Coordinates of C-alpha atoms in Angstrom, one line a residue:
M1 CA 94.3 -35.6 31.5
A2 CA 96.0 -38.9 30.9
K3 CA 94.0 -42.0 30.0
K4 CA 94.5 -45.7 30.7
V5 CA 93.1 -48.7 28.8
F6 CA 92.1 -52.0 30.5
Y7 CA 91.4 -55.1 28.5
D8 CA 89.2 -58.2 28.6
E9 CA 89.0 -59.9 32.0
D10 CA 90.7 -57.0 33.8
A11 CA 88.2 -54.5 32.2
R12 CA 85.2 -56.7 33.1
R13 CA 86.4 -57.2 36.7
R14 CA 86.7 -53.4 37.2
V15 CA 83.3 -52.7 35.7
L16 CA 81.7 -55.4 37.8
E17 CA 83.3 -54.1 41.0
G18 CA 81.9 -50.6 40.4
A19 CA 78.4 -52.0 39.6
K20 CA 78.5 -54.1 42.8
I21 CA 79.1 -51.0 44.9
L22 CA 76.0 -49.4 43.6
Y23 CA 74.0 -52.7 43.7
E24 CA 74.9 -53.3 47.3
A25 CA 73.5 -49.9 48.3
V26 CA 70.4 -50.1 46.2
K27 CA 69.3 -53.7 47.1
T28 CA 68.9 -52.8 50.8
T29 CA 65.7 -50.8 49.9
M30 CA 64.0 -53.8 48.2
G31 CA 60.6 -55.0 49.4
P32 CA 58.2 -53.9 52.2
K33 CA 60.9 -54.6 54.8
G34 CA 63.7 -53.0 52.9
R35 CA 65.7 -50.3 54.7
N36 CA 66.1 -46.6 54.0
V37 CA 69.4 -45.2 52.8
V38 CA 70.7 -41.9 54.1
I39 CA 72.5 -39.8 51.4
S40 CA 74.7 -36.9 52.6
K41 CA 74.7 -33.7 50.5
S42 CA 77.2 -30.9 50.2
Y43 CA 74.5 -28.5 51.4
G44 CA 71.3 -28.8 53.4
N45 CA 69.9 -31.8 55.2
P46 CA 70.8 -35.3 54.2
T47 CA 68.3 -37.2 52.0
V48 CA 66.6 -40.2 53.5
T49 CA 65.0 -42.4 50.9
H50 CA 63.6 -45.9 50.1
D51 CA 63.8 -45.1 46.3
G52 CA 66.2 -47.0 44.2
V53 CA 67.0 -44.4 41.6
T54 CA 67.6 -41.7 44.3
V55 CA 70.1 -44.0 46.0
A56 CA 71.8 -44.8 42.6
K57 CA 72.1 -41.1 41.8
G58 CA 73.5 -40.4 45.3
V59 CA 76.4 -42.8 44.9
E60 CA 79.5 -41.2 43.5
I61 CA 82.5 -43.4 43.0
A62 CA 85.9 -41.7 42.7
D63 CA 88.8 -43.3 40.7
V64 CA 91.2 -42.6 43.5
D65 CA 94.0 -45.2 42.7
D66 CA 95.0 -47.7 40.1
E67 CA 93.0 -50.4 41.7
T68 CA 89.7 -48.6 41.5
L69 CA 90.2 -47.2 38.0
G70 CA 87.2 -48.3 36.0
Y71 CA 84.9 -48.8 38.9
K72 CA 83.0 -45.6 38.0
V73 CA 82.1 -47.1 34.6
G74 CA 80.3 -50.0 36.2
A75 CA 78.5 -47.7 38.6
E76 CA 77.4 -45.5 35.7
L77 CA 76.0 -48.6 33.9
I78 CA 73.7 -49.4 36.9
K79 CA 72.7 -45.7 37.1
E80 CA 71.8 -45.7 33.4
A81 CA 69.6 -48.7 33.9
A82 CA 67.9 -47.1 37.0
N83 CA 67.5 -43.7 35.3
K84 CA 66.0 -45.2 32.1
M85 CA 63.6 -47.3 34.2
N86 CA 62.6 -44.2 36.2
D87 CA 62.0 -42.3 32.9
V88 CA 59.8 -44.9 31.3
A89 CA 57.9 -46.4 34.2
G90 CA 58.6 -44.2 37.3
D91 CA 59.0 -47.3 39.5
G92 CA 60.9 -50.6 39.6
T93 CA 64.4 -49.0 39.8
T94 CA 65.6 -51.4 42.6
T95 CA 64.4 -54.4 40.6
V96 CA 66.2 -53.3 37.4
T97 CA 69.4 -52.6 39.4
V98 CA 69.3 -56.1 40.9
L99 CA 68.7 -57.7 37.5
T100 CA 71.4 -55.7 35.7
Y101 CA 74.1 -56.5 38.3
H102 CA 73.3 -60.2 38.3
I103 CA 73.2 -60.5 34.5
L104 CA 76.6 -58.9 34.4
N105 CA 77.9 -61.1 37.2
E106 CA 76.7 -64.4 35.6
A107 CA 78.0 -63.3 32.2
N108 CA 81.4 -62.5 33.6
K109 CA 81.7 -66.0 35.1
L110 CA 80.9 -67.6 31.8
I111 CA 83.1 -65.4 29.7
A112 CA 86.0 -66.1 32.1
A113 CA 85.3 -69.8 31.5
G114 CA 85.8 -69.4 27.8
H115 CA 82.3 -68.8 26.5
N116 CA 81.8 -66.4 23.5
P117 CA 80.2 -63.1 24.8
M118 CA 78.4 -62.4 21.5
L119 CA 76.6 -65.8 21.6
L120 CA 75.9 -65.4 25.3
R121 CA 74.3 -62.0 24.5
K122 CA 72.2 -63.6 21.7
G123 CA 70.9 -66.3 24.0
L124 CA 70.2 -63.7 26.7
E125 CA 68.2 -61.5 24.4
A126 CA 66.3 -64.5 22.9
A127 CA 65.3 -65.6 26.4
A128 CA 64.1 -62.1 27.3
Q129 CA 61.9 -62.1 24.2
D130 CA 60.4 -65.4 25.2
V131 CA 59.5 -64.4 28.8
L132 CA 58.0 -61.1 27.7
K133 CA 55.6 -63.0 25.5
N134 CA 54.4 -64.8 28.6
L135 CA 53.9 -61.6 30.6
K136 CA 50.2 -60.7 30.7
G137 CA 48.7 -58.1 33.0
E138 CA 45.3 -58.2 34.6
D139 CA 43.2 -55.1 33.7
I140 CA 42.3 -52.9 36.7
K141 CA 40.8 -49.8 35.1
S142 CA 37.5 -50.1 36.8
D143 CA 38.8 -51.5 40.2
K144 CA 39.6 -48.7 42.7
K145 CA 40.5 -51.4 45.3
R146 CA 43.2 -52.8 43.0
V147 CA 44.5 -49.3 42.3
A148 CA 44.9 -48.7 46.1
Q149 CA 46.7 -52.0 46.4
V150 CA 49.2 -51.0 43.7
A151 CA 49.9 -47.7 45.4
T152 CA 50.1 -49.2 48.8
I153 CA 52.7 -51.8 47.7
S154 CA 54.8 -49.2 46.0
A155 CA 54.7 -46.6 48.8
G156 CA 54.7 -49.2 51.7
D157 CA 51.9 -47.2 53.3
S158 CA 48.1 -47.9 53.1
E159 CA 47.2 -44.3 53.9
I160 CA 49.2 -43.1 50.8
G161 CA 47.7 -46.0 48.8
E162 CA 44.1 -45.1 49.6
L163 CA 44.7 -41.3 49.0
I164 CA 46.3 -41.9 45.6
A165 CA 43.4 -44.2 44.5
G166 CA 41.0 -41.5 45.4
V167 CA 43.0 -38.9 43.5
I168 CA 43.4 -41.0 40.3
D169 CA 39.6 -41.7 40.5
K170 CA 39.0 -37.9 40.2
V171 CA 41.5 -36.9 37.6
G172 CA 41.8 -40.1 35.6
K173 CA 44.9 -42.2 34.6
D174 CA 46.1 -39.4 32.3
G175 CA 45.5 -36.7 34.8
V176 CA 48.4 -34.6 36.3
V177 CA 49.3 -35.3 39.9
T178 CA 51.7 -32.9 41.6
V179 CA 53.3 -33.5 45.0
E180 CA 54.2 -30.6 47.4
E181 CA 55.1 -30.0 51.0
G182 CA 52.1 -29.6 53.3
Q183 CA 51.7 -27.3 56.3
G184 CA 51.0 -29.8 59.1
L185 CA 51.6 -33.4 59.8
A186 CA 48.8 -34.9 57.7
L187 CA 48.7 -36.2 54.2
E188 CA 46.1 -34.2 52.1
S189 CA 44.9 -33.8 48.6
E190 CA 42.9 -31.4 46.5
V191 CA 41.9 -31.2 42.9
V192 CA 42.3 -27.8 41.2
E193 CA 42.2 -26.2 37.8
G194 CA 45.4 -27.0 35.9
F195 CA 46.9 -26.7 32.4
T196 CA 49.7 -28.9 31.3
F197 CA 51.9 -28.7 28.1
D198 CA 54.7 -30.8 26.8
K199 CA 57.6 -28.4 27.1
G200 CA 59.9 -27.7 30.0
F201 CA 62.5 -25.3 31.3
V202 CA 65.1 -23.8 29.0
S203 CA 68.0 -24.4 31.4
P204 CA 68.6 -26.8 34.3
Y205 CA 70.0 -23.8 36.2
M206 CA 66.4 -22.7 36.8
V207 CA 65.7 -25.8 38.9
T208 CA 64.6 -25.1 42.4
D209 CA 64.4 -28.7 43.7
T210 CA 67.5 -30.5 42.6
T211 CA 66.4 -33.9 44.1
R212 CA 63.3 -34.0 41.9
M213 CA 64.9 -31.8 39.1
E214 CA 61.9 -29.5 39.1
A215 CA 61.5 -25.7 38.9
V216 CA 58.6 -24.4 41.1
I217 CA 57.5 -20.8 41.3
E218 CA 54.7 -19.6 43.6
K219 CA 52.4 -16.8 42.4
P220 CA 54.6 -15.7 39.6
A221 CA 54.1 -12.9 37.0
I222 CA 53.6 -14.7 33.7
V223 CA 54.8 -13.2 30.3
V224 CA 53.7 -15.0 27.1
T225 CA 55.3 -14.3 23.8
D226 CA 55.9 -15.9 20.4
K227 CA 59.3 -14.2 20.1
K228 CA 62.7 -15.7 20.3
I229 CA 64.7 -13.8 22.9
S230 CA 68.5 -13.7 22.6
S231 CA 69.3 -10.1 23.6
V232 CA 68.8 -9.0 27.1
Q233 CA 68.5 -5.3 26.0
E234 CA 65.3 -6.3 24.1
F235 CA 63.7 -7.8 27.2
L236 CA 65.1 -5.4 29.8
P237 CA 62.4 -2.7 29.6
L238 CA 59.7 -5.1 30.7
M239 CA 61.9 -6.6 33.4
E240 CA 62.5 -3.1 34.8
K241 CA 58.7 -2.4 34.9
L242 CA 58.2 -5.7 36.7
A243 CA 60.9 -4.9 39.2
Q244 CA 59.5 -1.5 39.9
A245 CA 56.1 -3.1 40.7
G246 CA 57.8 -5.6 43.1
K247 CA 57.2 -8.5 40.8
K248 CA 60.5 -10.4 40.9
D249 CA 59.2 -14.0 40.4
L250 CA 58.6 -14.4 36.7
V251 CA 57.6 -17.2 34.3
L252 CA 58.6 -16.4 30.7
I253 CA 57.0 -18.5 28.0
A254 CA 58.7 -17.8 24.6
E255 CA 59.6 -19.6 21.4
D256 CA 63.1 -19.8 22.9
V257 CA 65.4 -17.9 25.3
E258 CA 69.1 -18.2 24.4
G259 CA 72.5 -16.5 24.3
E260 CA 73.1 -13.3 26.3
A261 CA 69.5 -13.1 27.4
L262 CA 69.5 -16.6 28.9
G263 CA 72.9 -16.1 30.6
T264 CA 71.7 -12.8 32.2
L265 CA 68.4 -14.4 33.5
I266 CA 70.3 -17.3 35.0
L267 CA 72.9 -15.0 36.6
N268 CA 70.2 -12.8 38.1
R269 CA 68.4 -15.8 39.5
L270 CA 71.6 -17.2 41.1
K271 CA 72.3 -13.8 42.7
G272 CA 68.7 -13.6 44.0
V273 CA 68.0 -10.4 42.0
F274 CA 65.3 -11.7 39.7
N275 CA 63.8 -15.2 39.8
T276 CA 62.9 -16.2 36.3
L277 CA 61.7 -19.5 35.0
A278 CA 62.0 -19.5 31.2
L279 CA 59.9 -22.1 29.3
K280 CA 59.8 -23.1 25.7
A281 CA 56.5 -22.5 24.0
P282 CA 54.6 -25.7 23.1
S283 CA 53.6 -26.8 19.6
F284 CA 54.7 -25.1 16.4
G285 CA 53.4 -22.8 13.5
D286 CA 49.8 -21.6 13.7
R287 CA 49.0 -24.2 16.3
R288 CA 51.6 -22.6 18.6
K289 CA 49.9 -19.2 18.3
D290 CA 46.6 -20.8 19.2
V291 CA 48.1 -22.6 22.3
L292 CA 49.9 -19.5 23.4
N293 CA 46.6 -17.6 23.3
D294 CA 45.0 -20.4 25.3
I295 CA 47.7 -19.9 28.0
A296 CA 47.3 -16.2 27.9
I297 CA 43.5 -16.4 28.5
L298 CA 44.1 -19.0 31.2
T299 CA 46.5 -16.8 33.1
G300 CA 45.1 -13.3 32.3
A301 CA 48.0 -12.4 30.1
T302 CA 48.2 -11.1 26.5
V303 CA 50.5 -12.7 24.0
I304 CA 53.3 -10.2 23.1
T305 CA 53.7 -10.6 19.3
D306 CA 55.1 -8.7 16.4
D307 CA 51.8 -9.4 14.6
R308 CA 50.2 -6.7 16.7
G309 CA 53.2 -4.4 16.7
M310 CA 54.0 -5.2 20.3
T311 CA 57.5 -5.0 21.8
F312 CA 58.8 -5.5 25.4
E313 CA 59.4 -1.7 25.5
N314 CA 55.9 -0.5 24.4
V315 CA 53.7 -2.8 26.5
D316 CA 52.5 -2.2 30.1
L317 CA 52.0 -4.6 32.9
D318 CA 48.4 -5.3 31.9
V319 CA 49.9 -7.9 29.4
V320 CA 51.3 -9.8 32.4
G321 CA 49.3 -12.8 33.8
T322 CA 49.6 -14.8 37.0
A323 CA 48.8 -18.2 38.5
R324 CA 48.9 -19.9 41.9
K325 CA 51.9 -22.0 40.9
V326 CA 53.9 -23.1 38.0
I327 CA 55.8 -26.4 38.0
A328 CA 58.2 -27.5 35.3
D329 CA 60.7 -30.2 34.6
K330 CA 62.8 -30.7 31.5
D331 CA 59.9 -32.1 29.5
E332 CA 56.6 -30.8 30.9
T333 CA 55.1 -27.7 32.5
T334 CA 51.9 -27.5 34.7
I335 CA 50.2 -24.2 35.4
I336 CA 48.0 -24.4 38.5
E337 CA 45.0 -22.1 38.9
G338 CA 45.7 -19.5 36.3
G339 CA 44.6 -16.0 37.1
G340 CA 42.5 -15.4 34.0
S341 CA 38.8 -14.6 33.9
V342 CA 36.5 -17.6 34.3
T343 CA 34.1 -16.1 31.8
E344 CA 36.8 -15.7 29.2
I345 CA 38.2 -19.2 29.8
N346 CA 34.7 -20.7 29.4
A347 CA 34.1 -18.7 26.2
R348 CA 37.5 -19.9 24.8
I349 CA 36.5 -23.5 25.6
K350 CA 33.2 -23.1 23.8
Q351 CA 35.0 -21.5 20.8
I352 CA 37.3 -24.5 20.6
E353 CA 34.4 -26.9 20.9
A354 CA 32.7 -25.2 17.9
Q355 CA 35.9 -25.4 15.9
A356 CA 36.2 -29.1 16.7
A357 CA 32.7 -29.7 15.5
A358 CA 33.4 -27.9 12.2
A359 CA 36.8 -29.6 11.7
T360 CA 37.0 -31.5 8.4
S361 CA 39.8 -33.9 9.3
E362 CA 40.3 -36.3 12.3
Y363 CA 43.8 -34.7 12.8
E364 CA 42.3 -31.2 13.3
K365 CA 39.5 -32.5 15.5
E366 CA 42.0 -34.3 17.7
N367 CA 44.1 -31.2 18.1
F368 CA 41.0 -29.1 19.1
D369 CA 40.0 -31.8 21.5
K370 CA 43.4 -31.7 23.1
R371 CA 43.3 -28.0 23.5
R372 CA 39.8 -28.1 25.0
A373 CA 40.8 -30.8 27.5
A374 CA 43.9 -28.9 28.5
L375 CA 42.0 -25.7 29.2
S376 CA 39.3 -27.5 31.2
G377 CA 41.8 -29.8 32.9
K378 CA 42.1 -30.7 36.5
V379 CA 45.3 -31.2 38.5
A380 CA 45.5 -33.2 41.7
V381 CA 47.8 -31.7 44.4
I382 CA 49.0 -34.1 47.1
K383 CA 50.3 -32.2 50.1
V384 CA 52.7 -34.3 52.2
G385 CA 53.0 -33.3 55.8
G386 CA 55.6 -34.3 58.5
A387 CA 57.4 -33.3 61.6
T388 CA 60.7 -32.5 59.8
E389 CA 61.9 -31.6 56.4
T390 CA 63.7 -34.9 56.1
E391 CA 60.6 -36.9 56.9
I392 CA 58.5 -34.9 54.3
E393 CA 61.1 -35.3 51.6
E394 CA 61.2 -39.1 52.2
K395 CA 57.4 -39.3 52.0
K396 CA 57.4 -37.3 48.8
F397 CA 59.7 -39.8 47.1
R398 CA 57.3 -42.6 48.1
V399 CA 54.2 -40.7 46.9
D400 CA 55.9 -40.0 43.5
D401 CA 56.8 -43.7 43.1
A402 CA 53.3 -44.8 44.0
V403 CA 51.6 -42.4 41.5
A404 CA 53.9 -43.7 38.8
A405 CA 53.2 -47.3 39.7
V406 CA 49.4 -46.7 39.5
K407 CA 49.6 -45.1 36.1
A408 CA 51.7 -48.0 34.8
A409 CA 49.2 -50.5 36.2
L410 CA 46.3 -48.7 34.7
D411 CA 48.1 -48.7 31.3
E412 CA 49.1 -52.4 31.1
G413 CA 47.5 -54.2 34.1
I414 CA 49.0 -55.9 37.1
V415 CA 50.8 -59.2 37.9
A416 CA 51.6 -61.0 41.2
G417 CA 54.1 -59.1 43.3
G418 CA 56.7 -60.3 45.8
G419 CA 59.2 -61.2 43.1
V420 CA 57.1 -64.2 42.2
T421 CA 56.2 -63.2 38.7
L422 CA 59.9 -63.1 37.9
V423 CA 60.3 -66.6 39.5
N424 CA 57.4 -67.9 37.3
L425 CA 59.0 -66.3 34.2
S426 CA 62.3 -67.9 35.1
E427 CA 60.7 -71.3 35.2
A428 CA 59.3 -70.8 31.7
I429 CA 62.8 -70.4 30.2
K430 CA 64.0 -73.6 28.7
V431 CA 67.7 -74.5 28.6
D432 CA 68.3 -77.7 26.8
S433 CA 72.0 -77.6 26.1
T434 CA 75.3 -76.3 27.4
D435 CA 76.3 -74.4 24.2
D436 CA 76.9 -70.6 24.4
L437 CA 73.4 -69.7 23.3
S438 CA 71.9 -71.9 25.9
E439 CA 74.2 -70.5 28.6
G440 CA 73.0 -67.1 27.6
R441 CA 69.4 -68.2 28.3
Q442 CA 70.6 -69.6 31.6
I443 CA 72.0 -66.1 32.5
L444 CA 68.5 -64.6 32.5
K445 CA 66.9 -67.7 34.1
T446 CA 69.3 -67.3 37.1
A447 CA 69.1 -63.5 37.3
L448 CA 65.3 -63.4 37.4
L449 CA 65.4 -65.2 40.7
R450 CA 67.5 -62.6 42.4
P451 CA 64.9 -60.0 43.2
F452 CA 63.0 -62.7 45.1
Y453 CA 66.1 -63.5 47.0
E454 CA 66.9 -59.9 47.9
L455 CA 63.3 -59.3 49.0
M456 CA 63.3 -62.4 51.2
N457 CA 66.7 -61.6 52.7
N458 CA 65.6 -58.1 53.6
S459 CA 62.6 -59.6 55.3
G460 CA 64.7 -62.0 57.4
L461 CA 63.4 -65.1 55.6
N462 CA 65.3 -67.9 53.9
P463 CA 64.7 -67.8 50.2
D464 CA 66.1 -71.3 49.7
E465 CA 63.4 -72.7 52.0
W466 CA 60.5 -71.0 50.1
L467 CA 61.6 -71.1 46.5
P468 CA 61.0 -74.9 45.9
Q469 CA 57.5 -74.5 47.3
I470 CA 56.8 -71.6 44.9
R471 CA 58.1 -73.6 41.9
K472 CA 55.7 -76.4 42.7
A473 CA 52.7 -74.1 43.4
K474 CA 50.3 -72.5 41.0
T475 CA 51.4 -69.5 39.0
G476 CA 51.0 -66.3 41.1
Q477 CA 51.3 -68.0 44.5
G478 CA 54.0 -66.7 46.8
I479 CA 54.8 -65.6 50.3
D480 CA 53.4 -62.5 52.2
V481 CA 56.5 -61.4 54.0
N482 CA 54.4 -59.7 56.6
S483 CA 52.7 -63.0 57.5
P484 CA 55.1 -65.7 56.3
T485 CA 53.2 -68.9 57.4
K486 CA 52.1 -70.4 54.1
L487 CA 51.9 -69.7 50.4
V488 CA 49.0 -67.4 49.3
D489 CA 47.5 -66.2 46.1
L490 CA 49.4 -62.9 45.9
K491 CA 46.8 -61.0 43.8
S492 CA 44.0 -62.0 46.2
A493 CA 46.2 -60.8 49.1
G494 CA 46.7 -57.4 47.4
I495 CA 50.5 -58.0 46.7
V496 CA 50.8 -56.9 43.1
D497 CA 53.1 -55.1 40.7
P498 CA 52.4 -53.2 37.5
A499 CA 53.0 -55.5 34.5
R500 CA 54.6 -52.6 32.7
V501 CA 57.2 -52.1 35.5
T502 CA 58.1 -55.8 35.4
K503 CA 58.4 -55.7 31.5
E504 CA 60.5 -52.6 31.5
A505 CA 62.8 -53.9 34.2
I506 CA 63.6 -57.0 32.2
Q507 CA 64.0 -55.1 28.9
N508 CA 66.3 -52.4 30.4
A509 CA 68.4 -54.8 32.4
V510 CA 69.0 -57.0 29.4
S511 CA 69.7 -54.0 27.1
I512 CA 72.3 -52.4 29.5
A513 CA 73.9 -55.6 30.7
G514 CA 73.8 -57.2 27.3
T515 CA 75.6 -54.3 25.7
S516 CA 78.2 -54.2 28.4
M517 CA 79.1 -57.9 28.5
T518 CA 80.4 -57.8 25.0
M519 CA 83.0 -55.1 25.7
G520 CA 86.7 -55.9 25.1
A521 CA 88.2 -52.8 26.7
I522 CA 87.5 -49.7 28.8
V523 CA 89.3 -46.4 28.5
V524 CA 89.3 -44.3 31.7
E525 CA 90.8 -41.0 32.8
V526 CA 93.7 -41.2 35.3
P527 CA 93.2 -38.6 38.0
E528 CA 96.0 -36.1 38.4
P529 CA 97.7 -36.3 41.8
K530 CA 96.8 -33.5 44.1
S531 CA 99.6 -31.2 44.9
A532 CA 100.5 -30.9 48.5
A533 CA 99.5 -27.8 50.4
P534 CA 102.4 -25.3 50.8
D535 CA 104.2 -25.3 54.1
M536 CA 102.9 -22.3 56.1
S537 CA 104.8 -22.9 59.3
G538 CA 107.4 -20.2 58.6
M539 CA 104.8 -17.4 58.1
G540 CA 104.1 -14.8 60.8
G541 CA 100.8 -14.6 62.7
G542 CA 97.7 -12.9 61.6
M543 CA 95.8 -12.8 58.3
M544 CA 98.1 -13.3 55.3
G545 CA 101.1 -13.1 57.6
M546 CA 100.3 -9.6 58.8

């Protein structure tokens, strides 16, 4: 495919136009009065969401003509900022989108006026370092009410907020929380036995929920082995035994699954013949063997290993375990309610506790403690109900965001919400000159105001009317958009954001936009013209002219 190069101002203009398309779609979701976005899909029902990163992922910009070439680059930059934000904080994707776009926009104006982009970037990054030093979160670890407020603000729903606060209170800030579709209309939760390890699926082709990029299997057969599987012939005998027993939903935990074996498992899954979720075994060396045995005892399986002369051909189905459900993404797996014997699980926990007590190093003791905690772990399951599949999916997005926001708040505390903390941080940036470094500082000073503007605009309020009052008021005072009569202490009013989300939004926006503003050219692929369909008018009637 041919490629085209655009330089300097033309390149920056094209990138900014693409970024603007994504920004315009995402900003509509900002704040408690932000609107939903409906995303059409090539199959199934459309997705209705209030989640910034989901909107960003749903926007696909095609380079259809010479004018729009390069737009896709700008859109992908915004997507990268939102995706990175989602990975590290799980929330704040709309804020980082707004910040990234406005940093790019302000930088482009200054570069077009003759300012040096490298010095602008240095000034921008220096200003970011300064404001982050002033960002301090209020600890909420022992305050269930505050936890509920964080979840409520994130989800835009007090029922979701209260439920998540109760769930986190039971499983702790490091506990695993899964979200699934409920049976009725109500929102429910339960705490069940669960085991989590830090390895995920071998291939994304095993994903069952493409929106959340998760693979979920209900009541699977579970095979645990320390082998590396590359030949399908090696594994075929056990697959045939499982198929004959009517067990066609399989979770395979192995050192690795690759090559011909992986290709065959994926093909069978896509054809609906055999539904396999292949997972990489956690840990390494002797520790891997220990953890695999933990998983085997938890699920009622037996580890298939060469150490005992076991092969997939000479074992029977009594080596196969089970669980209520297994959920995996690319990085992590959760086994819910393994089918192993409670007596054997408790005996294993006691054995690990004894090993921890006898450990001679802190490193060994820490590893034993992690294994014990994993085996005796609890998993919270939030069941989201609704009248339609579309409503349920939209609620699940909000619950996911709220859980992530709560965990971030428990880690690093909370700050005033409503965009006001960013306004306060903007006020703290000092710009004493008009040189390039100072103008770089001004870029961030201006951009930090934009989330407040978008939130107010979405609420039908005039930001220019309220901003001067906020600037004169005490730090943390702002406007409750649901009752916009006077300034209030936002923390006291329960309008709060996780400090970590605010910090990561600034860092990611400055990183992505700062790198992009120094570009001198972009190289893009030129789409090949589509050939016209052949003229069929002269052909006779019937299928294929017959």
